[in-house]
Amino acid sequence: MSPPNDTFEITEATRLLLYQSMLRCRALEKKAYDLFMEGLVQGTTHLGLGQEAVAAGFAATLRPDDMSFATYRGHNHMLLRGMAMAPILGECAARANGCCEGKGGSMHITEVAKGAMGSYAIVGAHLPIAVGAAWAGVVRGTGQVSLCFFGDGTTNIGTFHEAVNLAAIWKLPVVFVCENNLYMEYTPISAVIPVEYPAADRASAYGLERIIVDGNDADAVYQTAVTTVERARRGEGPSLVEALTYRHKGHSRADPGKYRPDEEVAAWLERDPLLVYRGRLESLGFPPTVLDEMEQLARAEAEAAADEVRAAPLPDPAALMTDVWANGGSEWRN
Amino acid sequence: MAELTYRNAIARGIGQEMERDERVVFIGEDIGAAGGVFKTTVGLFERFGPDRVRDTPISEQAIIGGIMGAAMNGLRPIGELMFSDFVGVAWDGIANQIAKTRYMTAGQVALPLVIRTANGGGTHFGGQHSQSVENWHMMIPGLKVVAPATPRDVVGLMAAAVRDDDPVIFLDHKKLYALKEDVPDGEIVDVLGKAVIRHPGSDVTIVALAAMVHVALEAAGRLAEHGVSAEVIDLRTLVPLDTATFLESVSRTGRLFTVEENPRLCGWGAEIASIAAEECLWDLDGPIVRITTPHIPLPAAANLEDLAIPSAERVVQTVLSQA
């Protein structure tokens, strides 16, 4: 793993932004969990608790017109593109106030106008989509960068290889970010790959640098993000980043995560990205009262959003038959 | 007016749209410098350059995902899959992503894209390079499905597909590439969802698509010799589906036949038959009869493949046996 570069300057404002971003992600996901327990979230939901530093580090480097593509475990990434919490939680609960008006669900958080280009529920589906969006930016001369987040399990699906290869040969502005949380659903990733690092050890096959970063250290992620996003923006092609992290909960709401050894979970909880960062900020002299206040604000924001969701109506039955086609309707015959 | 082959009509149709709108781009395997394995895209690379006409690796999932992403970010891409059978390789992108994303995002995501692919049999390529997969696409909500039968329609329907703001599956037919007709000069633009009567008749209605239109037309000629006046309708698009044209025809003829190249079960004609049974049963003077490829994979041997795909003779005999 590359150690954080001591000469890399991170401003106070950036540090506060990174901490605030992680606090907001944590508050959002805890609230999504609460709403599930209240019976408001139907179906399933996949929480990014524990993986906040990856989302925070990359989001802090982006331009408003950059494009982020994520998986069903994508609430954090979409929030940090500037989405409000209520449309995210409302979509998890499939209410009329959801960002997709209840027609997408927890696995499809999207707000295109903010560069939150979607959360994709089929493993690997979004990698070539992110590549195509990046190519369009090149054709149009926009200077946009496409960010593509996915899990360790995705590295075993064909789209991973097709997409990384295409981005590499076309030298496209894509940053692929593998969030290696050590488990592909219920199975240890080590049981299903012939190498140690699922993304980084495949990078050389596409002529890319081997990049591994501590995904629980927001500063380290931020530094990697600055480097790779700038490289993409300069037209020097894609990067494949492997961020080592851990999800605090199971794969989805159906999964208590019992297949993980207690000592492993305990060790990673000690390396909770919020604890790590709080400690660093305090050691740098940020007053604890300020940090406490930031945490309170994030929780209050999530609680207010949850109240909006609790009060939100179900989707209008008329929405059932809208938006299949560009004309707003669903007619298929005359 | 000049003679144009169905093969050359493909490049003309794409070129017409690329000339008009710089957001139109075209990617696929061997479509550029090579001009396509069927020589359907000759000249486009030279005319529009490598930024807009791009060869890809053999990566169907990347082609399909790539055009989806490009459409999400301001382009109007055309992606080619060399053979329509290869949609199976990219089916998640087509059926789960492209077809559903507008609906699932409550209209936020527009996908003005065209998937162009060489469909159909009759060329003895065997069971994985000969299928008629129009019905696979017809059953997925969110996809429009086009299958032209003539060189003129290739140009006009390609323009309609590219200009449409929804994803369109454009199935050109391999068996028709050498077909020629006089086509008007200048821009040709059709609309999706409009069937045409290719041959008027008063005794039976025969509904067909793509290569089967020509089979039905040949059958209509022979049926005339038997004193049966057959009306041949070319559907041209399956989605949107022009039901009015065939319902009106059946109200005059009282008999309905479909000629389908797709295998029997859940072929597009089943939907036509179902609509006719629901909406014009009392106009019918006899059963609705579907003439299809049997429910088998296509064999490679020429004599077997010829037996499988509906022929004019089979259409004639079927219609006469029902008369």
Coordinates of N, CA and C in Angstrom, one line a residue, chain A residues 110-219:
Chain A
T110 N -30.3 8.1 -8.1 CA -29.8 8.9 -9.3 C -30.3 10.3 -9.3
E111 N -29.4 11.2 -9.6 CA -29.8 12.6 -9.9 C -28.9 13.2 -10.9
V112 N -29.3 12.9 -12.2 CA -28.4 13.2 -13.3 C -27.9 14.7 -13.3
A113 N -28.8 15.6 -12.9 CA -28.5 17.0 -13.0 C -27.3 17.4 -12.1
K114 N -27.1 16.5 -11.1 CA -25.9 16.8 -10.1 C -24.7 15.9 -10.5
G115 N -24.7 15.2 -11.6 CA -23.6 14.3 -11.9 C -23.7 13.0 -11.2
A116 N -24.8 12.8 -10.4 CA -25.0 11.5 -9.8 C -25.7 10.6 -10.8
M117 N -24.9 10.0 -11.7 CA -25.3 9.3 -12.9 C -26.0 8.0 -12.6
G118 N -26.1 7.6 -11.4 CA -26.9 6.4 -11.1 C -26.2 5.4 -10.3
S119 N -27.0 4.6 -9.7 CA -26.5 3.4 -8.9 C -27.1 2.2 -9.6
Y120 N -26.3 1.3 -9.9 CA -26.6 0.2 -10.8 C -26.7 -1.1 -10.0
A121 N -27.8 -1.9 -10.2 CA -28.1 -3.0 -9.4 C -27.5 -4.4 -9.9
I122 N -27.1 -4.4 -11.2 CA -26.5 -5.6 -11.7 C -25.0 -5.4 -11.7
V123 N -24.3 -6.3 -11.0 CA -22.9 -6.2 -10.8 C -22.2 -6.0 -12.1
G124 N -21.4 -4.9 -12.2 CA -20.6 -4.7 -13.4 C -21.2 -3.9 -14.5
A125 N -22.5 -3.8 -14.5 CA -23.3 -3.1 -15.6 C -22.8 -1.7 -15.9
H126 N -22.4 -1.0 -14.8 CA -22.1 0.4 -15.0 C -20.7 0.7 -15.5
L127 N -19.9 -0.3 -15.5 CA -18.5 0.1 -15.9 C -18.4 0.5 -17.3
P128 N -18.9 -0.3 -18.3 CA -18.9 0.3 -19.7 C -19.8 1.5 -19.9
I129 N -20.8 1.7 -19.1 CA -21.6 2.9 -19.2 C -20.8 4.1 -18.8
A130 N -20.0 4.0 -17.7 CA -19.1 5.1 -17.3 C -18.1 5.4 -18.4
V131 N -17.6 4.3 -19.0 CA -16.6 4.5 -20.1 C -17.2 5.3 -21.3
G132 N -18.5 4.9 -21.7 CA -19.1 5.6 -22.8 C -19.4 7.0 -22.5
A133 N -19.8 7.3 -21.2 CA -20.0 8.7 -20.8 C -18.7 9.5 -20.9
A134 N -17.6 8.9 -20.5 CA -16.3 9.6 -20.6 C -16.0 9.9 -22.1
W135 N -16.2 8.9 -22.9 CA -15.9 9.0 -24.3 C -16.7 10.2 -24.9
A136 N -18.0 10.3 -24.5 CA -18.8 11.4 -25.0 C -18.3 12.7 -24.6
G137 N -17.7 12.8 -23.4 CA -17.1 14.0 -22.9 C -15.9 14.4 -23.8
V138 N -15.1 13.4 -24.2 CA -14.0 13.6 -25.1 C -14.4 14.1 -26.4
V139 N -15.4 13.4 -27.0 CA -15.9 13.8 -28.3 C -16.5 15.3 -28.3
R140 N -17.1 15.6 -27.2 CA -17.7 16.9 -27.1 C -16.7 18.0 -26.5
G141 N -15.6 17.5 -26.1 CA -14.6 18.5 -25.6 C -14.9 19.1 -24.3
T142 N -15.6 18.4 -23.4 CA -16.1 19.0 -22.2 C -15.1 19.0 -21.0
G143 N -14.1 18.1 -21.1 CA -13.1 18.0 -20.0 C -13.7 17.3 -18.8
Q144 N -14.8 16.6 -18.9 CA -15.4 15.9 -17.8 C -14.6 14.6 -17.5
V145 N -14.7 14.2 -16.2 CA -14.1 13.0 -15.8 C -15.2 12.1 -15.3
S146 N -15.1 10.8 -15.6 CA -16.1 9.8 -15.2 C -15.5 9.0 -14.0
L147 N -16.3 8.9 -12.9 CA -15.8 8.2 -11.8 C -16.7 6.9 -11.7
C148 N -16.1 5.8 -11.5 CA -16.8 4.5 -11.5 C -16.4 3.7 -10.3
F149 N -17.4 3.6 -9.3 CA -17.1 2.8 -8.1 C -17.8 1.5 -8.2
F150 N -17.1 0.5 -7.7 CA -17.6 -0.9 -7.7 C -16.9 -1.7 -6.6
G151 N -17.4 -2.9 -6.3 CA -16.9 -3.7 -5.3 C -15.9 -4.7 -5.8
D152 N -15.2 -5.4 -4.9 CA -14.2 -6.4 -5.2 C -14.8 -7.5 -6.1
G153 N -16.0 -7.9 -5.8 CA -16.6 -9.0 -6.6 C -16.7 -8.7 -8.1
T154 N -16.8 -7.4 -8.4 CA -17.0 -7.0 -9.8 C -15.8 -7.3 -10.7
T155 N -14.7 -7.5 -10.1 CA -13.5 -7.8 -10.9 C -13.5 -9.1 -11.5
N156 N -14.5 -10.0 -11.1 CA -14.6 -11.3 -11.8 C -15.6 -11.3 -12.9
I157 N -16.2 -10.2 -13.2 CA -17.3 -10.2 -14.2 C -16.7 -9.6 -15.5
G158 N -17.3 -10.1 -16.6 CA -16.7 -9.7 -17.9 C -16.7 -8.2 -18.2
T159 N -17.7 -7.5 -17.8 CA -17.8 -6.1 -18.1 C -16.6 -5.3 -17.5
F160 N -16.1 -5.8 -16.3 CA -14.9 -5.1 -15.7 C -13.7 -5.1 -16.7
H161 N -13.5 -6.3 -17.3 CA -12.3 -6.4 -18.2 C -12.6 -5.7 -19.5
E162 N -13.8 -5.8 -20.1 CA -14.1 -5.1 -21.3 C -14.0 -3.6 -21.1
A163 N -14.5 -3.1 -20.0 CA -14.6 -1.6 -19.8 C -13.2 -1.1 -19.5
V164 N -12.4 -1.7 -18.7 CA -11.1 -1.2 -18.4 C -10.2 -1.2 -19.6
N165 N -10.3 -2.3 -20.4 CA -9.6 -2.4 -21.6 C -9.9 -1.3 -22.6
L166 N -11.2 -1.1 -22.8 CA -11.7 0.0 -23.7 C -11.2 1.3 -23.3
A167 N -11.4 1.6 -22.0 CA -10.9 2.9 -21.5 C -9.4 3.1 -21.7
A168 N -8.7 2.0 -21.5 CA -7.2 2.1 -21.6 C -6.8 2.3 -23.1
I169 N -7.4 1.6 -24.0 CA -6.9 1.7 -25.4 C -7.4 3.0 -26.0
W170 N -8.5 3.5 -25.5 CA -9.0 4.8 -26.0 C -8.5 6.0 -25.1
K171 N -7.8 5.7 -24.1 CA -7.2 6.7 -23.2 C -8.2 7.6 -22.7
L172 N -9.3 7.1 -22.1 CA -10.4 7.9 -21.7 C -10.3 8.4 -20.2
P173 N -10.9 9.5 -20.0 CA -10.9 10.1 -18.6 C -11.8 9.4 -17.6
V174 N -11.4 8.2 -17.2 CA -12.2 7.4 -16.3 C -11.3 7.0 -15.1
V175 N -11.9 7.2 -13.9 CA -11.2 6.6 -12.7 C -12.0 5.5 -12.2
F176 N -11.5 4.3 -12.3 CA -12.2 3.1 -11.8 C -11.8 3.0 -10.3
V177 N -12.7 2.9 -9.4 CA -12.4 2.7 -8.0 C -13.0 1.4 -7.5
C178 N -12.2 0.5 -7.2 CA -12.6 -0.8 -6.6 C -12.6 -0.6 -5.1
E179 N -13.8 -0.7 -4.5 CA -13.9 -0.7 -3.0 C -13.8 -2.1 -2.5
N180 N -12.6 -2.5 -2.2 CA -12.4 -3.9 -1.7 C -12.7 -4.0 -0.3
N181 N -13.9 -4.5 0.0 CA -14.4 -4.7 1.4 C -14.2 -6.1 1.8
L182 N -13.4 -6.9 1.1 CA -13.0 -8.2 1.4 C -14.0 -9.3 1.2
Y183 N -15.3 -9.0 0.9 CA -16.3 -10.0 0.7 C -17.1 -9.7 -0.5
M184 N -17.3 -10.7 -1.4 CA -18.2 -10.6 -2.5 C -19.5 -11.2 -2.0
E185 N -20.4 -10.3 -1.6 CA -21.6 -10.8 -0.9 C -21.2 -11.6 0.3
Y186 N -21.4 -12.9 0.3 CA -21.2 -13.7 1.6 C -19.8 -14.4 1.5
T187 N -19.1 -14.4 0.4 CA -17.9 -15.2 0.2 C -16.7 -14.3 0.2
P188 N -15.7 -14.7 1.0 CA -14.4 -13.9 1.0 C -13.9 -13.8 -0.4
I189 N -13.5 -12.6 -0.8 CA -13.0 -12.4 -2.1 C -11.7 -13.3 -2.4
S190 N -11.0 -13.5 -1.3 CA -9.7 -14.3 -1.5 C -10.1 -15.8 -2.0
A191 N -11.3 -16.2 -1.7 CA -11.7 -17.6 -2.2 C -12.0 -17.6 -3.6
V192 N -12.1 -16.5 -4.3 CA -12.6 -16.5 -5.7 C -11.7 -15.7 -6.6
I193 N -10.5 -15.4 -6.2 CA -9.5 -14.8 -7.1 C -8.1 -15.5 -6.9
P194 N -7.4 -15.6 -8.0 CA -6.1 -16.3 -7.9 C -4.9 -15.3 -7.6
V195 N -5.2 -14.1 -7.2 CA -4.2 -13.1 -6.9 C -4.6 -12.5 -5.5
E196 N -3.7 -11.6 -5.0 CA -4.1 -11.1 -3.6 C -5.0 -9.9 -3.7
Y197 N -4.8 -9.0 -4.7 CA -5.6 -7.8 -4.8 C -6.4 -7.9 -6.1
P198 N -7.8 -7.9 -5.9 CA -8.6 -8.2 -7.0 C -8.5 -7.2 -8.2
A199 N -8.4 -5.9 -7.9 CA -8.2 -4.9 -8.9 C -6.8 -4.6 -9.3
A200 N -6.0 -4.3 -8.2 CA -4.6 -3.8 -8.5 C -3.8 -4.9 -9.2
D201 N -4.0 -6.2 -8.8 CA -3.2 -7.2 -9.4 C -3.6 -7.5 -10.9
R202 N -4.7 -7.0 -11.3 CA -5.2 -7.1 -12.7 C -4.8 -5.9 -13.5
A203 N -4.3 -4.8 -12.9 CA -4.1 -3.5 -13.6 C -3.1 -3.7 -14.7
S204 N -2.1 -4.5 -14.5 CA -1.0 -4.6 -15.5 C -1.5 -5.2 -16.8
A205 N -2.5 -6.0 -16.7 CA -3.1 -6.6 -17.9 C -3.6 -5.5 -18.9
Y206 N -3.9 -4.3 -18.3 CA -4.4 -3.3 -19.2 C -3.4 -2.1 -19.3
G207 N -2.2 -2.4 -18.9 CA -1.1 -1.4 -19.0 C -1.3 -0.2 -18.0
L208 N -2.0 -0.5 -16.9 CA -2.3 0.5 -15.9 C -1.4 0.3 -14.7
E209 N -1.2 1.4 -13.9 CA -0.4 1.4 -12.7 C -1.1 0.6 -11.6
R210 N -0.4 -0.1 -10.8 CA -0.9 -0.8 -9.6 C -1.1 0.2 -8.5
I211 N -2.4 0.5 -8.2 CA -2.6 1.5 -7.1 C -3.5 0.9 -6.0
I212 N -2.9 0.9 -4.8 CA -3.7 0.4 -3.7 C -3.6 1.5 -2.6
V213 N -4.8 1.8 -2.0 CA -4.8 2.9 -1.1 C -5.6 2.4 0.2
D214 N -5.3 2.9 1.3 CA -6.0 2.7 2.5 C -7.4 3.4 2.4
G215 N -8.4 2.6 2.1 CA -9.7 3.1 1.9 C -10.4 3.6 3.2
N216 N -9.8 3.4 4.4 CA -10.4 3.9 5.6 C -9.7 5.2 6.1
D217 N -8.7 5.7 5.2 CA -8.0 6.9 5.5 C -8.4 8.0 4.5
A218 N -9.2 8.9 4.9 CA -9.8 9.9 3.9 C -8.7 10.7 3.3
D219 N -7.6 11.0 4.0 CA -6.5 11.8 3.4 C -5.8 11.0 2.3

